[in-house]
């Protein structure tokens, strides 16, 4: 049945209206405002003269509602107040190796995608996530993103599955953001050192689901032939490299892999599986020397006195210490605690002199020492500081602080009284001397944790007297838990 003239006309009018609407969206904002004003006039909604003598619509006011008047100042103030609230998600610029690296206030969607991909793979294999460590993961992500400090984790001898998942996801997020900025990322960008073959297989299995997101990981260990690994490295350029120290050095000597431009160096299980500590330390030092760039270093280690010097050498300063638990045994790893017994105030002064002189003569690596004294005893500091043998004193201040010089060794001694001491300043020193034992173990533990917050190794000296006998039992238990030497006089007080 043929269509009538009316139907054809309606169809043409409809298509013409569509063309008009599409053409209006293509014109400039000024022309669009004029067309809108013309439509209002035709519709009878004109309230006031909008001719050339009065005002014209503008892009800021296309419907001419303000009739040429400026925006009220109250509205401007409200808008300016809303701006600071939006700064919470504002991006900051951090300079790393001369390049701009975007630091976000919260993790990106890609990091969450990486975590969910790994967890989905665990669910498919029938494995369940053991615990939620999101707070620990966010702290690690912040440290890796800003690149300002290395990380020492003392939760246990080795990293858990969840810790490895957060670590590789954080690095993947940083790599993706760099590539988005057009920054060239070297391959491999992450070097993950493990002590055993079993650990290498575990880390590789956790990284495997990320291959679908463009992150390729390769594991190198003595369980496979070196020819097979040489062939695999020629056919791919992995972003993540998981290896034992010995096999990695073999492949580096054969020039099969280049680790000179690695951006992230992870050492998992420091001291585990290393019966010969000297050879193990030499291998790790050789690996670090091979890396010519300045990588961000993350070390997972439990209490191991033989590895304290190695951890300090690998990490350097500054560092941020992380742990899955807030126990003093975990937070104070590599921090030495020494408790000395003194019967009188005069003996305390003598003991302080002995310890400072001994530190100077032993070529102690610490250069800053904090001495915490009572206010009435602080004034007597000037009388005994001049009696230090074979040491010259310079830069003495009215507050009692001074510098000790012995041969080529210089130590800055800062003296504070208990009233003016701020515990936040304790973490700036690796060597702290408490001339009067704290009134409670909680205060002692707080000082101990703060010393360890931004230092790998440190020393806490404290003087114990008869008035502190009621704390002997708890102090003995604390020293035993931290694997520190317990003096005999404390055992006598306890008994």
CSV table of C-alpha atoms in Angstrom, one decimal, residues 25-284:
chain,number,residue,atom,x,y,z
A,25,UNK,CA,25.9,20.3,17.9
A,26,UNK,CA,28.7,20.9,15.4
A,27,UNK,CA,28.6,24.7,15.6
A,28,UNK,CA,30.5,26.8,18.0
A,29,UNK,CA,29.3,27.7,21.5
A,30,UNK,CA,28.5,31.3,20.5
A,31,UNK,CA,26.3,30.3,17.5
A,32,UNK,CA,24.6,27.7,19.6
A,33,UNK,CA,23.8,30.3,22.3
A,34,UNK,CA,22.3,32.6,19.6
A,35,UNK,CA,20.1,29.8,18.2
A,36,UNK,CA,18.9,28.9,21.7
A,37,UNK,CA,18.0,32.5,22.4
A,38,UNK,CA,16.1,32.7,19.1
A,39,UNK,CA,14.1,29.6,20.0
A,40,UNK,CA,13.2,31.1,23.4
A,41,UNK,CA,11.9,34.3,21.7
A,42,UNK,CA,9.8,32.2,19.3
A,43,UNK,CA,8.4,30.2,22.2
A,44,UNK,CA,7.3,33.3,24.0
A,45,UNK,CA,9.6,32.8,27.0
A,46,UNK,CA,11.4,36.1,26.5
A,47,UNK,CA,11.4,38.0,29.9
A,48,UNK,CA,13.5,41.1,29.0
A,49,UNK,CA,15.0,42.8,26.0
A,50,UNK,CA,17.9,40.8,24.7
A,51,UNK,CA,18.8,43.0,21.8
A,52,UNK,CA,22.3,44.4,21.0
A,53,UNK,CA,21.6,47.4,23.2
A,54,UNK,CA,21.2,45.2,26.3
A,55,UNK,CA,23.3,42.0,26.2
A,56,UNK,CA,24.0,38.9,24.2
A,57,UNK,CA,24.2,35.3,25.4
A,58,UNK,CA,27.7,34.0,26.1
A,59,UNK,CA,29.3,30.6,26.4
A,60,UNK,CA,29.3,30.9,30.2
A,61,UNK,CA,25.6,32.0,30.1
A,62,UNK,CA,24.1,30.6,26.9
A,63,UNK,CA,20.4,31.2,28.0
A,64,UNK,CA,21.2,34.8,29.1
A,65,UNK,CA,19.7,34.1,32.6
A,66,UNK,CA,22.0,36.7,34.2
A,67,UNK,CA,21.3,39.3,31.5
A,68,UNK,CA,24.9,40.4,31.3
A,69,UNK,CA,25.4,40.6,35.1
A,70,UNK,CA,28.5,39.1,36.7
A,71,UNK,CA,28.4,36.0,38.8
A,72,UNK,CA,27.7,36.8,42.5
A,73,UNK,CA,30.8,36.6,44.7
A,74,UNK,CA,29.1,34.2,47.2
A,75,UNK,CA,29.0,31.5,44.5
A,76,UNK,CA,32.6,32.1,43.6
A,77,UNK,CA,33.6,31.6,47.3
A,78,UNK,CA,31.6,28.3,47.4
A,79,UNK,CA,33.4,27.0,44.4
A,80,UNK,CA,36.8,27.9,45.8
A,81,UNK,CA,35.9,26.1,49.0
A,82,UNK,CA,35.1,22.9,47.1
A,83,UNK,CA,38.6,22.9,45.4
A,84,UNK,CA,40.6,21.8,48.5
A,85,UNK,CA,38.3,18.9,49.1
A,86,UNK,CA,39.2,17.6,45.6
A,87,UNK,CA,42.9,17.7,46.4
A,88,UNK,CA,42.6,14.5,48.3
A,89,UNK,CA,42.8,12.6,45.0
A,90,UNK,CA,45.2,15.0,43.4
A,91,UNK,CA,48.3,13.5,41.8
A,92,UNK,CA,51.8,14.5,43.0
A,93,UNK,CA,55.0,14.4,41.0
A,94,UNK,CA,58.0,12.5,42.4
A,95,UNK,CA,61.4,12.7,40.7
A,96,UNK,CA,63.1,9.4,40.3
A,97,UNK,CA,66.4,9.2,38.4
A,98,UNK,CA,65.7,12.5,36.7
A,99,UNK,CA,62.3,11.3,35.4
A,100,UNK,CA,58.8,12.2,36.5
A,101,UNK,CA,56.9,9.4,38.2
A,102,UNK,CA,53.3,10.0,39.1
A,103,UNK,CA,52.5,9.2,42.8
A,104,UNK,CA,48.8,8.7,43.4
A,105,UNK,CA,47.1,9.0,46.8
A,106,UNK,CA,45.4,5.7,46.4
A,107,UNK,CA,46.2,2.5,44.4
A,108,UNK,CA,45.1,2.5,40.7
A,109,UNK,CA,42.5,0.1,39.2
A,110,UNK,CA,45.3,-1.8,37.5
A,111,UNK,CA,46.8,-2.8,40.9
A,112,UNK,CA,43.4,-4.1,42.1
A,113,UNK,CA,43.0,-6.0,38.8
A,114,UNK,CA,46.4,-7.7,39.3
A,115,UNK,CA,45.5,-8.7,42.9
A,116,UNK,CA,42.1,-10.0,41.8
A,117,UNK,CA,43.6,-12.0,39.0
A,118,UNK,CA,46.0,-13.7,41.3
A,119,UNK,CA,43.3,-14.4,43.9
A,120,UNK,CA,41.0,-15.8,41.2
A,121,UNK,CA,43.7,-18.2,40.1
A,122,UNK,CA,44.0,-19.3,43.7
A,123,UNK,CA,40.3,-20.0,43.9
A,124,UNK,CA,40.4,-22.0,40.7
A,125,UNK,CA,43.1,-24.2,42.2
A,126,UNK,CA,41.1,-24.6,45.4
A,127,UNK,CA,43.4,-22.5,47.5
A,128,UNK,CA,41.9,-19.8,49.9
A,129,UNK,CA,43.5,-16.5,50.9
A,130,UNK,CA,45.0,-17.0,54.4
A,131,UNK,CA,44.5,-13.4,55.7
A,132,UNK,CA,43.8,-9.9,54.7
A,133,UNK,CA,47.0,-7.8,54.7
A,134,UNK,CA,45.7,-4.8,52.8
A,135,UNK,CA,47.1,-2.3,55.4
A,136,UNK,CA,50.6,-3.9,55.0
A,137,UNK,CA,50.2,-3.9,51.2
A,138,UNK,CA,49.2,-0.2,51.1
A,139,UNK,CA,52.3,0.7,53.1
A,140,UNK,CA,54.5,-1.3,50.8
A,141,UNK,CA,52.8,0.2,47.7
A,142,UNK,CA,53.5,3.7,49.1
A,143,UNK,CA,57.2,2.9,49.8
A,144,UNK,CA,57.6,1.5,46.3
A,145,UNK,CA,55.7,4.4,44.6
A,146,UNK,CA,57.6,7.3,46.1
A,147,UNK,CA,61.0,5.5,45.8
A,148,UNK,CA,62.4,7.5,48.7
A,149,UNK,CA,63.3,4.7,51.1
A,150,UNK,CA,64.1,1.0,50.9
A,151,UNK,CA,62.0,-1.6,52.8
A,152,UNK,CA,62.9,-4.1,55.5
A,153,UNK,CA,60.2,-6.6,56.4
A,154,UNK,CA,60.7,-8.6,59.6
A,155,UNK,CA,57.4,-10.5,59.7
A,156,UNK,CA,59.2,-13.8,59.2
A,157,UNK,CA,62.1,-15.6,57.5
A,158,UNK,CA,60.3,-15.5,54.1
A,159,UNK,CA,57.5,-13.6,52.5
A,160,UNK,CA,54.0,-15.2,52.5
A,161,UNK,CA,51.9,-15.7,49.4
A,162,UNK,CA,49.8,-12.7,50.2
A,163,UNK,CA,52.9,-10.5,50.6
A,164,UNK,CA,54.4,-11.7,47.3
A,165,UNK,CA,51.0,-11.0,45.6
A,166,UNK,CA,51.0,-7.4,46.9
A,167,UNK,CA,54.6,-6.9,45.9
A,168,UNK,CA,54.4,-8.1,42.3
A,169,UNK,CA,51.0,-6.3,41.9
A,170,UNK,CA,52.6,-3.0,43.2
A,171,UNK,CA,55.5,-3.3,40.8
A,172,UNK,CA,53.2,-4.1,37.9
A,173,UNK,CA,51.2,-1.0,38.7
A,174,UNK,CA,54.3,1.2,38.7
A,175,UNK,CA,55.5,-0.3,35.4
A,176,UNK,CA,52.1,0.3,33.8
A,177,UNK,CA,52.1,4.0,35.0
A,178,UNK,CA,55.6,4.5,33.7
A,179,UNK,CA,54.7,3.1,30.3
A,180,UNK,CA,51.6,5.3,30.2
A,181,UNK,CA,53.8,8.3,30.7
A,182,UNK,CA,56.0,7.2,27.9
A,183,UNK,CA,59.0,6.3,30.2
A,184,UNK,CA,61.0,3.4,28.9
A,185,UNK,CA,61.0,0.5,31.4
A,186,UNK,CA,64.0,-1.8,31.2
A,187,UNK,CA,63.6,-5.6,31.0
A,188,UNK,CA,63.8,-7.1,33.5
A,189,UNK,CA,62.5,-4.4,35.9
A,190,UNK,CA,62.1,-6.7,38.9
A,191,UNK,CA,64.8,-9.0,40.2
A,192,UNK,CA,63.5,-11.4,42.8
A,193,UNK,CA,66.2,-13.3,44.7
A,194,UNK,CA,65.2,-16.5,46.5
A,195,UNK,CA,67.2,-18.9,48.6
A,196,UNK,CA,65.9,-22.2,47.3
A,197,UNK,CA,64.4,-23.8,44.2
A,198,UNK,CA,61.1,-24.4,46.0
A,199,UNK,CA,60.7,-20.7,46.8
A,200,UNK,CA,61.5,-19.8,43.1
A,201,UNK,CA,58.7,-22.1,41.9
A,202,UNK,CA,56.3,-20.6,44.4
A,203,UNK,CA,57.0,-17.0,43.4
A,204,UNK,CA,56.8,-18.0,39.7
A,205,UNK,CA,53.4,-19.6,40.2
A,206,UNK,CA,52.1,-16.5,41.9
A,207,UNK,CA,53.3,-14.3,39.0
A,208,UNK,CA,51.9,-16.6,36.3
A,209,UNK,CA,48.3,-15.3,36.2
A,210,UNK,CA,49.8,-11.8,35.4
A,211,UNK,CA,50.9,-13.0,32.0
A,212,UNK,CA,47.4,-12.3,30.7
A,213,UNK,CA,47.9,-8.7,31.7
A,214,UNK,CA,51.2,-8.4,29.9
A,215,UNK,CA,53.6,-9.2,32.8
A,216,UNK,CA,55.8,-12.1,32.0
A,217,UNK,CA,57.9,-13.8,34.8
A,218,UNK,CA,60.8,-16.3,34.4
A,219,UNK,CA,62.3,-18.5,37.1
A,220,UNK,CA,66.0,-19.5,37.2
A,221,UNK,CA,67.2,-22.2,39.5
A,222,UNK,CA,69.4,-25.3,39.6
A,223,UNK,CA,66.5,-27.7,39.1
A,224,UNK,CA,66.5,-27.0,35.3
A,225,UNK,CA,69.4,-27.4,32.9
A,226,UNK,CA,71.3,-24.2,32.1
A,227,UNK,CA,71.0,-24.8,28.4
A,228,UNK,CA,67.2,-24.9,28.7
A,229,UNK,CA,67.2,-21.6,30.6
A,230,UNK,CA,69.6,-20.0,28.1
A,231,UNK,CA,67.2,-21.0,25.3
A,232,UNK,CA,64.2,-19.6,27.2
A,233,UNK,CA,65.9,-16.2,27.9
A,234,UNK,CA,66.7,-15.8,24.2
A,235,UNK,CA,63.0,-16.2,23.2
A,236,UNK,CA,61.5,-13.7,25.6
A,237,UNK,CA,62.2,-10.5,27.5
A,238,UNK,CA,60.6,-11.0,30.9
A,239,UNK,CA,59.5,-8.1,33.1
A,240,UNK,CA,60.1,-10.2,36.3
A,241,UNK,CA,63.1,-12.4,36.9
A,242,UNK,CA,63.0,-14.9,39.8
A,243,UNK,CA,66.3,-16.6,40.6
A,244,UNK,CA,68.6,-18.2,43.1
A,245,UNK,CA,71.9,-16.2,43.6
A,246,UNK,CA,74.2,-18.9,42.3
A,247,UNK,CA,72.3,-19.6,39.0
A,248,UNK,CA,71.8,-15.9,38.4
A,249,UNK,CA,75.6,-15.2,38.6
A,250,UNK,CA,76.2,-18.1,36.2
A,251,UNK,CA,73.9,-16.7,33.6
A,252,UNK,CA,75.2,-13.1,34.1
A,253,UNK,CA,78.8,-14.4,33.5
A,254,UNK,CA,77.6,-16.1,30.3
A,255,UNK,CA,75.9,-12.7,29.3
A,256,UNK,CA,72.6,-14.5,28.9
A,257,UNK,CA,70.8,-11.9,31.0
A,258,UNK,CA,71.4,-8.2,31.7
A,259,UNK,CA,70.4,-7.0,35.2
A,260,UNK,CA,72.3,-3.7,35.1
A,261,UNK,CA,69.1,-1.6,34.7
A,262,UNK,CA,66.9,-3.4,37.2
A,263,UNK,CA,64.5,-1.0,39.0
A,264,UNK,CA,63.4,-3.3,41.9
A,265,UNK,CA,65.6,-5.7,43.8
A,266,UNK,CA,63.8,-8.1,46.2
A,267,UNK,CA,65.8,-10.4,48.5
A,268,UNK,CA,63.5,-13.0,50.1
A,269,UNK,CA,64.6,-15.2,53.0
A,270,UNK,CA,67.8,-13.4,53.9
A,271,UNK,CA,70.0,-16.0,55.6
A,272,UNK,CA,67.7,-19.0,54.8
A,273,UNK,CA,69.5,-21.9,53.2
A,274,UNK,CA,72.9,-20.3,53.5
A,275,UNK,CA,75.1,-22.6,55.6
A,276,UNK,CA,78.1,-20.8,54.4
A,277,UNK,CA,77.2,-17.2,55.3
A,278,UNK,CA,80.3,-15.7,53.8
A,279,UNK,CA,79.8,-17.2,50.4
A,280,UNK,CA,76.1,-16.3,50.5
A,281,UNK,CA,76.9,-12.7,51.4
A,282,UNK,CA,79.5,-12.5,48.6
A,283,UNK,CA,77.0,-13.6,46.1
A,284,UNK,CA,74.4,-11.0,47.1
